[in-house]
Coordinates of C-alpha atoms in Angstrom, one line a residue:
X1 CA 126.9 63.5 103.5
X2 CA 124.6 65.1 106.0
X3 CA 124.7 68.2 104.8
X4 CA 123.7 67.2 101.2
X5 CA 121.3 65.1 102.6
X6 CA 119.8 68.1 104.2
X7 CA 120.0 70.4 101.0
X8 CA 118.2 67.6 99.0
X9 CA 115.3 67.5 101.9
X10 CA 115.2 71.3 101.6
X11 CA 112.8 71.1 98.3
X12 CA 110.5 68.4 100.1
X13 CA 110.6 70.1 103.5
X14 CA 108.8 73.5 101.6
X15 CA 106.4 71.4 99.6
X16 CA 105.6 70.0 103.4
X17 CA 105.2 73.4 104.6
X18 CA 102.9 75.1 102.0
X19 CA 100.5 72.0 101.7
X20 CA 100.3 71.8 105.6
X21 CA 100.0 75.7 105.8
X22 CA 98.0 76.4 102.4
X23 CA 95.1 78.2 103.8
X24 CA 96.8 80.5 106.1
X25 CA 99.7 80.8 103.3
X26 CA 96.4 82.2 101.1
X27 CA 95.5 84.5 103.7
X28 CA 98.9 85.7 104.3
X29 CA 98.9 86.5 100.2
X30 CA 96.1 88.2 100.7
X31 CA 97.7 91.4 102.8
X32 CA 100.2 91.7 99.3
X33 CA 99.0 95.0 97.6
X34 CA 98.9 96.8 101.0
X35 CA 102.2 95.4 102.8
X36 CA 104.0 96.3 99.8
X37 CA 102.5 99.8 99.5
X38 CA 103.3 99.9 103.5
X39 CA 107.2 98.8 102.7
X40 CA 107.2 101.7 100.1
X41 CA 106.5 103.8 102.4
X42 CA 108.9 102.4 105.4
X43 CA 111.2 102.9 103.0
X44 CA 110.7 107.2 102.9
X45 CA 111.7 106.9 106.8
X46 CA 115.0 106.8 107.7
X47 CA 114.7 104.9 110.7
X48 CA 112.9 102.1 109.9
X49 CA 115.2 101.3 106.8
X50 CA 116.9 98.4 108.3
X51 CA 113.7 96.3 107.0
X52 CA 114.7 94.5 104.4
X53 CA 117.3 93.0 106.5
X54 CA 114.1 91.9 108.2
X55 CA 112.6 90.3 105.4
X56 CA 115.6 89.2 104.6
X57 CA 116.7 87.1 107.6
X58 CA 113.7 85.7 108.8
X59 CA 112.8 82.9 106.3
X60 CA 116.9 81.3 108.0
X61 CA 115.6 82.3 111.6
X62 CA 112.6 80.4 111.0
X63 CA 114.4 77.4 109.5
X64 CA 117.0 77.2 112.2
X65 CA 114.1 77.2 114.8
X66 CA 112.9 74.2 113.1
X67 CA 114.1 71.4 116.0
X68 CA 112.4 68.4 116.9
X69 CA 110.5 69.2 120.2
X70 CA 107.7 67.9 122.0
X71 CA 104.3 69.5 121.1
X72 CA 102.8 72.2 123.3
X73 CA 99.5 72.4 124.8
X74 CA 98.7 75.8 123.4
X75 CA 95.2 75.7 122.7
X76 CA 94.4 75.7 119.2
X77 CA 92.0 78.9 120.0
X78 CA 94.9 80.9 119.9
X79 CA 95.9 80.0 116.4
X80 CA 91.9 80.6 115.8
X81 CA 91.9 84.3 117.6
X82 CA 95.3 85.2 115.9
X83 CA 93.3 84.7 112.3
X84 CA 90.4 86.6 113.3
X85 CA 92.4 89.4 114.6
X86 CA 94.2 89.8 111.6
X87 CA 91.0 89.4 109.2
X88 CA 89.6 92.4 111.1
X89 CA 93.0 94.6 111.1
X90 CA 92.7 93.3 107.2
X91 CA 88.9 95.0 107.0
X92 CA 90.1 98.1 109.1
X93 CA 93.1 98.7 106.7
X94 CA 90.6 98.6 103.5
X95 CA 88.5 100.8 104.9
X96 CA 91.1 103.6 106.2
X97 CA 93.2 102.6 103.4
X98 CA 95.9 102.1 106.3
X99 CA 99.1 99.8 104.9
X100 CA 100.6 99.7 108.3
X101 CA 97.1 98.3 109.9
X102 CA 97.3 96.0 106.7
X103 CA 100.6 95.1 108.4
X104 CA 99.8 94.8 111.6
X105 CA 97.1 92.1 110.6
X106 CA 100.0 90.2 108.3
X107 CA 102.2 89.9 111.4
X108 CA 98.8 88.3 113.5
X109 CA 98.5 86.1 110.2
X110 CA 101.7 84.7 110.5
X111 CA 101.9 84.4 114.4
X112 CA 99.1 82.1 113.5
X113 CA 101.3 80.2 111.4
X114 CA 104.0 80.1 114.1
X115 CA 101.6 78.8 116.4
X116 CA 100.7 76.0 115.2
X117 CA 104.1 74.9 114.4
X118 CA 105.0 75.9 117.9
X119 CA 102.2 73.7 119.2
X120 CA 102.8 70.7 116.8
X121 CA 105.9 70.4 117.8
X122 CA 108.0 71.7 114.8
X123 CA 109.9 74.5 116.2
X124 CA 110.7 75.0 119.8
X125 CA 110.1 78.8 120.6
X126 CA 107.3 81.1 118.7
X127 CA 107.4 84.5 120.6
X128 CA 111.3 86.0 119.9
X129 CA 110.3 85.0 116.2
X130 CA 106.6 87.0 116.7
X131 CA 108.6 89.5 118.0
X132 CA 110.9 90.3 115.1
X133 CA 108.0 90.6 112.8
X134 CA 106.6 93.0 114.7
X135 CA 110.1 95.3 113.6
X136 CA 108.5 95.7 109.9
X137 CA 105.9 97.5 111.5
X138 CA 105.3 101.2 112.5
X139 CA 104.3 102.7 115.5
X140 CA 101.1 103.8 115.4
X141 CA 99.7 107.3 116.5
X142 CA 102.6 108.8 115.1
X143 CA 104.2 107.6 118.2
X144 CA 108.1 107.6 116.3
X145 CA 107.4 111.3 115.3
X146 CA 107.1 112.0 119.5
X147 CA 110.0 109.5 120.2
X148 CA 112.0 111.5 117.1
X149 CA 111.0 115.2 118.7
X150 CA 111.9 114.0 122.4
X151 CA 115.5 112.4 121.4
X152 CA 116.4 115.2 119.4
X153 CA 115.4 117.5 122.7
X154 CA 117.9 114.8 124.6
X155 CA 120.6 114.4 122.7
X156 CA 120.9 118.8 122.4
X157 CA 121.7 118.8 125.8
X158 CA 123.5 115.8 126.6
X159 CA 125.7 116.5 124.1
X160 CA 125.7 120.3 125.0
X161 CA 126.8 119.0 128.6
X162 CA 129.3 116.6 127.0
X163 CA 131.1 120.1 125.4
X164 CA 131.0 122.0 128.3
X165 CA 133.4 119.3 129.8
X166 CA 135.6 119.3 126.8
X167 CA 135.4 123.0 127.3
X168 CA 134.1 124.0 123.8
X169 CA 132.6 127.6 124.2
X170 CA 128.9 127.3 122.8
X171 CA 125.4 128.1 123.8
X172 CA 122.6 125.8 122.8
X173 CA 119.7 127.7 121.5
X174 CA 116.4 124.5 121.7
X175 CA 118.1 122.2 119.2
X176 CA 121.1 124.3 117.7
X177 CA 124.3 124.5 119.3
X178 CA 126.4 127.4 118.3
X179 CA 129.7 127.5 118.8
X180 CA 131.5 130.9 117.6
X181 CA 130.2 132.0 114.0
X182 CA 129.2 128.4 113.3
X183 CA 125.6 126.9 114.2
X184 CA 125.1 122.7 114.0
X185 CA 121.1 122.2 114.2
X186 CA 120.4 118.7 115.4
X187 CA 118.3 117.5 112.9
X188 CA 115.7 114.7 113.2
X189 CA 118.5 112.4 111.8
X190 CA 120.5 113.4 114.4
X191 CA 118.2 112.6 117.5
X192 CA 119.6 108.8 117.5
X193 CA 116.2 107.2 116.6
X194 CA 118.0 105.7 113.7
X195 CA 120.6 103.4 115.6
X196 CA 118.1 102.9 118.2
X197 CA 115.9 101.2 116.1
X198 CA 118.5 99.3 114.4
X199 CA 119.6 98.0 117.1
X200 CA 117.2 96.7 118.8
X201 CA 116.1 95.3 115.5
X202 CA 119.4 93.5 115.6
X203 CA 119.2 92.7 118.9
X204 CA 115.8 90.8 118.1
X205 CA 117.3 88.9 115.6
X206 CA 120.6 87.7 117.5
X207 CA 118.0 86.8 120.6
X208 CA 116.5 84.5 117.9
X209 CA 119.9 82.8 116.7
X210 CA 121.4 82.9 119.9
X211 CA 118.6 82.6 122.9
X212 CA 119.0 83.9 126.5
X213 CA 117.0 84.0 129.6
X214 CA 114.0 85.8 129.5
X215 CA 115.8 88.3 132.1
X216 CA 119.3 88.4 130.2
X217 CA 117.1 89.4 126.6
X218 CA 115.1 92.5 128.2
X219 CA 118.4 93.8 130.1
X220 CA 119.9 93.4 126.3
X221 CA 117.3 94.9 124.7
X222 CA 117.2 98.0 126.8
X223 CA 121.2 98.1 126.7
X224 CA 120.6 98.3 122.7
X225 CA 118.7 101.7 123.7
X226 CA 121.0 103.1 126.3
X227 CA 124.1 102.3 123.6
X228 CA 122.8 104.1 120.8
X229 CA 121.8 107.1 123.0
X230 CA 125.2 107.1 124.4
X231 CA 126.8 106.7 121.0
X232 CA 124.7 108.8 119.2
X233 CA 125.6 112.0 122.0
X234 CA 129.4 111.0 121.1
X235 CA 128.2 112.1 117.7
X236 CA 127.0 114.7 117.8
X237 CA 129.5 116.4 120.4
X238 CA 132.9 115.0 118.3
X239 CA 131.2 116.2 115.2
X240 CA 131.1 120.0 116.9
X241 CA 134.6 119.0 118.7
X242 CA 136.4 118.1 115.3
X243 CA 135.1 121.1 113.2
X244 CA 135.8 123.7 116.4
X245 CA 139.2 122.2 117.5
X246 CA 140.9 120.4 114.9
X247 CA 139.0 122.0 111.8
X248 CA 138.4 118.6 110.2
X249 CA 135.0 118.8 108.4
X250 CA 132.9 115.2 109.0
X251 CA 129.3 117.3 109.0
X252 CA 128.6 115.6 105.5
X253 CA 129.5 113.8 102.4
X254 CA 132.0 110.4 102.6
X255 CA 133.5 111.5 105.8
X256 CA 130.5 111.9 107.7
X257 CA 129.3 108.3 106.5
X258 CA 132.0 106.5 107.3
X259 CA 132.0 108.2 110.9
X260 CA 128.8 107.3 111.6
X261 CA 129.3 103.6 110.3
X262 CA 132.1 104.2 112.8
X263 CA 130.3 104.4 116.3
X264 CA 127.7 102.2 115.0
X265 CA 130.7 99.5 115.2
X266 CA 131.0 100.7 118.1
X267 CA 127.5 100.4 119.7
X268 CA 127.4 96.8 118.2
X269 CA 130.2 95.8 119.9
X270 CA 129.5 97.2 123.0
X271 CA 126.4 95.7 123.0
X272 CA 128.5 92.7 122.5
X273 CA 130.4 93.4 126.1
X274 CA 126.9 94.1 127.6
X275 CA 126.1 90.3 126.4
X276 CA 129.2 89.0 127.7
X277 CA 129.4 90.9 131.2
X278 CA 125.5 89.7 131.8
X279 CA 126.9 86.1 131.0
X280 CA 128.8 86.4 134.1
X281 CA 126.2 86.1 136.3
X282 CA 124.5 82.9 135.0
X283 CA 125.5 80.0 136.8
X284 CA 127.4 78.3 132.9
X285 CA 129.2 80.3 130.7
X286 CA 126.7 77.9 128.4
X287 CA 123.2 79.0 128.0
X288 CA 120.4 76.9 128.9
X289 CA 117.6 76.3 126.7
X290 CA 114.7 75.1 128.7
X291 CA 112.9 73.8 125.1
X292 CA 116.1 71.8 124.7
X293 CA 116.2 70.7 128.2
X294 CA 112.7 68.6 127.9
X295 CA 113.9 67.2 124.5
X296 CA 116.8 65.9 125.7
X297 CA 114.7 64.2 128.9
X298 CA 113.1 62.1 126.4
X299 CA 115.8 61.9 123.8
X300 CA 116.0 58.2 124.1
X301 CA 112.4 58.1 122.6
X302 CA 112.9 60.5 120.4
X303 CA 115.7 59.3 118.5
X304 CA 114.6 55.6 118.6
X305 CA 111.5 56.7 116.8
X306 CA 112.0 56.1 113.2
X307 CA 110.4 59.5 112.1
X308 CA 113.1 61.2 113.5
X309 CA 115.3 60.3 110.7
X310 CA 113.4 61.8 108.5
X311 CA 115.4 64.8 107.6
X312 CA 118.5 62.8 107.1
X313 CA 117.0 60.2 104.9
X314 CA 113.8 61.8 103.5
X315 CA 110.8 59.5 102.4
X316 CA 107.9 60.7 100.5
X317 CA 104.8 62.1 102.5
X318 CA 102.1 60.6 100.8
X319 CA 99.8 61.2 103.9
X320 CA 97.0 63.8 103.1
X321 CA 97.0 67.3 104.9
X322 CA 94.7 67.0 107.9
X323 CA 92.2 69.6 107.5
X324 CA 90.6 69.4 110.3
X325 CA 93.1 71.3 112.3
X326 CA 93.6 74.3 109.9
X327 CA 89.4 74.1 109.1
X328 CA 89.1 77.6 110.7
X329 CA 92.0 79.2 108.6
X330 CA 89.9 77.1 105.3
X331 CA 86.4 79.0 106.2
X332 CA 87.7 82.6 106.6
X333 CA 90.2 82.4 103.6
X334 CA 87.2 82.9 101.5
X335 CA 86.2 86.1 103.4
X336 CA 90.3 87.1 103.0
X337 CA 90.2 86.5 99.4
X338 CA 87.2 89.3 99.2
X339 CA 89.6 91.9 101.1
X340 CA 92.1 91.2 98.6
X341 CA 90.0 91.6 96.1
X342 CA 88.9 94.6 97.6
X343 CA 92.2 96.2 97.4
X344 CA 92.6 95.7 94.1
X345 CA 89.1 97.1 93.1
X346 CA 91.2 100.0 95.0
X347 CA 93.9 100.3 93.6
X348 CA 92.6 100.2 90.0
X349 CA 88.9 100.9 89.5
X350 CA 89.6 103.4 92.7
X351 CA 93.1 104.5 92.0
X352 CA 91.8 108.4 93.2
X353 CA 90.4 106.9 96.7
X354 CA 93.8 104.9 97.0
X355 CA 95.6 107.7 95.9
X356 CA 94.5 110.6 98.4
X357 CA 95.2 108.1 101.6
X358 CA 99.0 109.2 100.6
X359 CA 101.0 111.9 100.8
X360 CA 102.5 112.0 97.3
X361 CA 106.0 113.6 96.5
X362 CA 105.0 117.3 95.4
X363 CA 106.7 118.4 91.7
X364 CA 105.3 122.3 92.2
X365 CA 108.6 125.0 92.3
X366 CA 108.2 128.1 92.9
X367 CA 110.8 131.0 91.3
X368 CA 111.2 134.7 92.8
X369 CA 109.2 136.4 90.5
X370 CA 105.9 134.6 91.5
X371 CA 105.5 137.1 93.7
X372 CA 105.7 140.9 93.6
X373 CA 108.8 142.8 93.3
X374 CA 107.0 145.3 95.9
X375 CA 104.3 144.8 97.7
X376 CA 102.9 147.9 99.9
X377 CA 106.8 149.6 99.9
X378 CA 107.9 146.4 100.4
X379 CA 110.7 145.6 98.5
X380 CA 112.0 142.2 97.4
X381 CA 115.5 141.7 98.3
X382 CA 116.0 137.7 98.3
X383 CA 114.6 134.5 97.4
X384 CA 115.5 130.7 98.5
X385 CA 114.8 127.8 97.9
X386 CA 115.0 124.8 100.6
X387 CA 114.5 121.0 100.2
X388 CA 114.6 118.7 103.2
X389 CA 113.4 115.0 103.3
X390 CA 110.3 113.9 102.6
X391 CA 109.1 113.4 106.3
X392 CA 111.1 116.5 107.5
X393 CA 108.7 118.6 110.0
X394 CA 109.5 121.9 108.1
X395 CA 107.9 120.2 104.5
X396 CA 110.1 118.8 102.1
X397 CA 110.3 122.2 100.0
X398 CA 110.1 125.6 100.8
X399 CA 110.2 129.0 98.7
X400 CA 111.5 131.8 101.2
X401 CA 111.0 135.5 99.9
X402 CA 112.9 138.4 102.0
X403 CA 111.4 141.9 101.4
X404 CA 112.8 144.9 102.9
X405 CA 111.0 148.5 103.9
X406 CA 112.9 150.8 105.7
X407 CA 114.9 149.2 108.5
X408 CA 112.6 146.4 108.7
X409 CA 113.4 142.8 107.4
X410 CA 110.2 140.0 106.8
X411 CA 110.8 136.6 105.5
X412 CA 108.0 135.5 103.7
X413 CA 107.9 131.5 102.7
X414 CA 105.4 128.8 101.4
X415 CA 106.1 125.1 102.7
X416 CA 104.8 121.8 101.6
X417 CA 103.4 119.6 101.2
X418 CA 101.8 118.6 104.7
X419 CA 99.3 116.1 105.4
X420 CA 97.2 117.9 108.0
X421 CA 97.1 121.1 109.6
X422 CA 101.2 121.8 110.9
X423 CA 101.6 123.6 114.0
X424 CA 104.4 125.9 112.7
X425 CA 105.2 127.2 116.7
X426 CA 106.4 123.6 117.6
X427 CA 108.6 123.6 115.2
X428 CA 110.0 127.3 116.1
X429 CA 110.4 126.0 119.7
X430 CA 112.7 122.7 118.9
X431 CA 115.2 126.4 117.3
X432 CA 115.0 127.3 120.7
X433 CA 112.4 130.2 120.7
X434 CA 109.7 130.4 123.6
X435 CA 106.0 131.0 122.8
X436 CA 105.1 134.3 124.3
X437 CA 101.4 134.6 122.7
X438 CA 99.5 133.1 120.0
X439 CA 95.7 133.6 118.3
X440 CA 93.8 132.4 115.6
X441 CA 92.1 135.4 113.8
X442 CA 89.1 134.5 112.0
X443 CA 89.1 134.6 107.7
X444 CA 88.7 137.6 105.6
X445 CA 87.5 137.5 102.1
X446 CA 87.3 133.8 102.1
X447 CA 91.3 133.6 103.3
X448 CA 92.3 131.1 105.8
X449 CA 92.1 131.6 109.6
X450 CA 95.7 132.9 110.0
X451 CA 97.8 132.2 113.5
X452 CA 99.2 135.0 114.9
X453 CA 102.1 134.7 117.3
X454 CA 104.9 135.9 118.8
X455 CA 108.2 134.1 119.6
X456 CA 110.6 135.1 122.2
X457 CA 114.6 134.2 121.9
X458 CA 116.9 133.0 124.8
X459 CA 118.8 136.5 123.2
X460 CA 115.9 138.5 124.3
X461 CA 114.8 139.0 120.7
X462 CA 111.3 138.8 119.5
X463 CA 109.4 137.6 116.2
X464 CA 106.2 138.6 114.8
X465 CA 104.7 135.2 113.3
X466 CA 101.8 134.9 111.2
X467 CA 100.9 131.7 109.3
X468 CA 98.1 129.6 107.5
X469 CA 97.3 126.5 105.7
X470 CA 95.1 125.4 102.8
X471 CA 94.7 123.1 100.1
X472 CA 95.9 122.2 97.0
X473 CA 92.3 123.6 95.5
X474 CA 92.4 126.5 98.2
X475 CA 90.4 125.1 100.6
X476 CA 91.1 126.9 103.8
X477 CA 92.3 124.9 107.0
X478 CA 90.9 125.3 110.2
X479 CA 93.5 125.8 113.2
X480 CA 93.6 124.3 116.9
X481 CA 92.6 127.0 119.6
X482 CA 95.7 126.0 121.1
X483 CA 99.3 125.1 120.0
X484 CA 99.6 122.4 122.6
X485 CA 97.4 120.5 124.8
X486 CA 94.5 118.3 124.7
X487 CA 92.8 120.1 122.0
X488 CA 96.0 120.0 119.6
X489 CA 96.6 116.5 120.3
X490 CA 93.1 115.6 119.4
X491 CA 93.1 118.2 116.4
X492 CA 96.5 116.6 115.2
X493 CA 95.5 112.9 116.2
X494 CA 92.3 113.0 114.4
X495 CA 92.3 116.0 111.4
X496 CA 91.2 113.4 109.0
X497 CA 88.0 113.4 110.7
X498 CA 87.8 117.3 111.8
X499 CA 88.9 118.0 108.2
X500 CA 86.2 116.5 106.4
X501 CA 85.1 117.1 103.0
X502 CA 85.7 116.5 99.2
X503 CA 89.3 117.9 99.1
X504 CA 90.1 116.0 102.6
X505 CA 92.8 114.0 100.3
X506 CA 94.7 116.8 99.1
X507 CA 98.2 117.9 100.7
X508 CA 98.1 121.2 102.5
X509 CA 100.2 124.4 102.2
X510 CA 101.5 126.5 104.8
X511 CA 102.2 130.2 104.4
X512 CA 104.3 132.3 106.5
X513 CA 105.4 135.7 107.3
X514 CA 108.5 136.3 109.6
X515 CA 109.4 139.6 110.8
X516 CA 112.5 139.9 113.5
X517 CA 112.2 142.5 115.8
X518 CA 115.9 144.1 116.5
X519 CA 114.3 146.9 118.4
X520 CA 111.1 147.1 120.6
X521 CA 111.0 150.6 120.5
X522 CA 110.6 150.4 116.8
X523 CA 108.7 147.6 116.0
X524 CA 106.3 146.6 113.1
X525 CA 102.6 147.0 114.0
X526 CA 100.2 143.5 114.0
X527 CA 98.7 145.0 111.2
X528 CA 101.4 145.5 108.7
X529 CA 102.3 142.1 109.2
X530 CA 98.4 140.3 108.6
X531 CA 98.0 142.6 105.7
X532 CA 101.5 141.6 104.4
X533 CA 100.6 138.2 104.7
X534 CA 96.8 138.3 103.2
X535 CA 98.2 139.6 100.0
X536 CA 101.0 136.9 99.7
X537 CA 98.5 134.6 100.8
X538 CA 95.9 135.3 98.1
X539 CA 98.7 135.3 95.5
X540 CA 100.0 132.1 96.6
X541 CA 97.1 130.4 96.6
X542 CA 96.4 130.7 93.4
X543 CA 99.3 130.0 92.1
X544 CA 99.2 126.8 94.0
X545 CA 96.2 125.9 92.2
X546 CA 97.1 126.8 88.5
X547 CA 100.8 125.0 89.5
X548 CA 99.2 121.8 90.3
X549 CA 96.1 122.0 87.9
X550 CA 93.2 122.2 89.9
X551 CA 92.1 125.3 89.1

């Protein structure tokens, strides 16, 4: 009877909620166009695909939390300064055209909501719910992209380390382990940064359903990390380990699904054990909730109140909203209505402005024949083409043209689309080569700035590498001094600002020229190489341009 009691109330208990909440339910409606165009692109990474269990869960988390407590004596400011932080994250995200600022401000818009239930009374905790919101949104500065480069670095030599003791002869080269003829590069996939967001995402939510001292949740929430480094090392090393060993193939398709489904069992239920053993050291095997505690110290008052029945035997609420207590969420709703508006004017009337704060999937191909068969006795011996994911540091496509003079060997490739400027070394180093020199000569003939560098192997091998970036309408891009450093950072951190100008929005093209150097006694000269790589540059380029239409 109770529980169809309580599915009856459920109607009335949400017609409650949105005419208590109605203004700062508007302003949460308001951050629509942008959260969803920010949950499109969540979805393009990898790691942060676990939010729609999110969006999912949290409408029951929030219901379960719903327990009759006393009120709090939060200061109603709060609610106030949560608002007006998210109306100016809200103004910021228009202007950048940011959906994850846009998201930012819907999670302070609903921490306002949370508030004031918290501090009437109507559910007992507000920050592990605040804190699971925060999982639909990304890190900012690009900070997952550093996170990604520096577990990948990790989990290369951990699980290089973990090999050596299961004596599997191999040599690990930056981020590729050989082992014999065979070479596993740890992708960004591989660096763990999946699981270890998942987890803690689902550590979040269990902290929710099932609370535990402040103490207890932190040591679980780090355990969360520590398990899915741990886990992920297992991968990588039993993936080498089976091929090597036992010549069973789990690097992709079915098998290599259900293996990783596999040890993520496995980090969930050790993170299980972690709960458990940290259980041992609280004084009940019970947990204490210190909300529940106060409730139950005037329970006698409580339950001989006659409004406490109310969810078992619901009466109509004919009593009117009280504005007065959500009168500052009623004055700036009108100024949130004008954002959303805003957006909209954006998205339709300014579709191109909208458009160009994105980095759309690229449709151009390229086929061997768009470029010479010989350029300056260079002969074409090969073409390629690559494609990665859409966030992949390489570029989601590359064309890769081998031409041959002689006993020399160049690889000559076009990448894309990028955002920015790419810093092509970085990405050499994470294979394991070491920088030895690098310089940015200046333009010729209205060609991009090309970096000139050369790469040093643990082998004792060198490359020649020369590379540039421009436009989709040619414009050329302007390189960093330096491939690392302050200067870089700032150079990556800001390049919307450095790179301003009409074609700012347009995706970016990267242009290489490879050349291995077997023998240093008979090595290429610079020049043959820049020359080599102005001409495919210049050809490129336009072909770019007529490809895509802007010419």
């Amino acid at each position: 009877m109770n529980q169809i009691a309580e599915t009856v109330d459920l109607p009335t208990q949400l017609a409650k909620f949105a005419r208590a909440y109605r203004f700062e339910l508007l302003i949460l409606i308001c951050f629509t166009p942008l959260a969803l165009l920010h949950f499109r692109n969540l979805w393009r990474h990898d790691h942060y695909q676990y939010f729609p269990l999110i969006l999912l869960v949290f409408p029951y988390l929030l219901w379960t939390s719903q327990q009759p407590g006393l009120p709090s004596s939060t200061s109603q400011r709060w609610e106030q300064g949560f608002t007006l932080t998210s109306l100016l994250l809200l103004a910021a995200a228009l202007f950048l055209w940011s959906p994850n600022i846009a998201m930012m401000g819907a999670v302070f818009a609903a921490g306002s909501i949370l508030l004031a239930m918290r501090r009437t009374g109507k559910i007992a905790r507000f920050m592990p719910l605040w804190i699971v919101l925060w999982f639909l949104v990304r890190m900012p500065a690009n900070l997952d992209t550093s996170l990604m480069l520096a577990l990948q670095s990790w989990t290369s030599r951990a699980a290089s380390l973990l090999l050596d003791a299961l004596r599997i002869d191999h040599a690990l080269l930056g981020n590729v382990i050989w082992a014999g003829p065979q070479n596993y590069f740890v992708e960004e996939a591989c660096s763990g940064i999946n699981s270890l967001f998942s987890l803690t995402a689902l550590v979040a939510v269990a902290l929710v359903l099932s609370p535990r001292p402040l103490v207890h949740a932190v040591l679980l929430i780090f355990a969360a990390a520590f398990w899915a480094s741990v886990v992920n090392i297992l991968r990588v090393a039993l993936l080498v380990l089976f091929n090597e060993r036992f010549q069973i193939n789990l690097l992709e398709g079915t098998p290599h699904t259900i293996f990783g489904l596999l040890l993520f069992g496995f980090a969930g239920a050790m993170l299980v054990a972690t709960d458990q053993f940290l259980m041992v050291f609280h004084q009940s095997e019970h947990i204490v909730d210190l909300d529940a505690t106060k409730r139950q110290a005037n329970g006698l008052q409580l339950n001989a109140s006659p409004l406490n029945n109310e969810r078992s035997h619901p009466t109509p609420d004919r009593t009117p909203p009280l504005v007065g207590e959500h009168r500052f969420a009623a004055i700036a709703s009108p100024l949130f209505i004008v954002l959303l508006l805003g957006q909209f004017y954006s998205l339709v009337a300014g579709a191109g402005y909208a458009e160009r704060q994105s980095l759309p999937q690229s449709n151009v191909t390229f086929v061997a024949t768009d470029l010479p068969l010989a350029i300056d006795g260079w002969e074409q011996s090969g073409f390629e083409v690559q494609k990665r994911d859409a966030q992949n540091f390489f570029g989601e496509h590359s064309a890769i043209w081998t031409y041959r003079r002689n006993n020399y060997e160049v690889f000559v490739s076009i990448d894309y689309p990028f955002r920015h400027w790419h810093e092509l070394i970085i990405c050499y180093e994470n294979q394991g080569k070491e920088l030895a020199s690098r310089k940015v000569l200046p333009s010729d003939n209205e060609l991009p700035p090309i970096v000139y560098a050369e790469l040093a192997s643990p082998s004792g091998h060198t490359s020649l590498l020369a590379f540039c970036l421009f436009r989709r309408s040619g414009a050329a891009m302007q390189p960093p001094p330096e491939a690392k450093g302050l200067v870089s950072y700032l150079h990556s951190r800001f390049g919307r600002i450095l790179d301003a100008g009409e074609s700012s929005h347009e995706p970016t093209y990267q242009v290489q020229v490879l050349a291995p150097i077997l023998d240093e006694s008979d090595r290429l000269s610079d020049q043959s190489i820049i020359d080599l790589h102005q001409q495919v540059t210049r050809t490129l380029r336009s072909l770019v341009a007529a490809k895509t239409g802007d010419r």
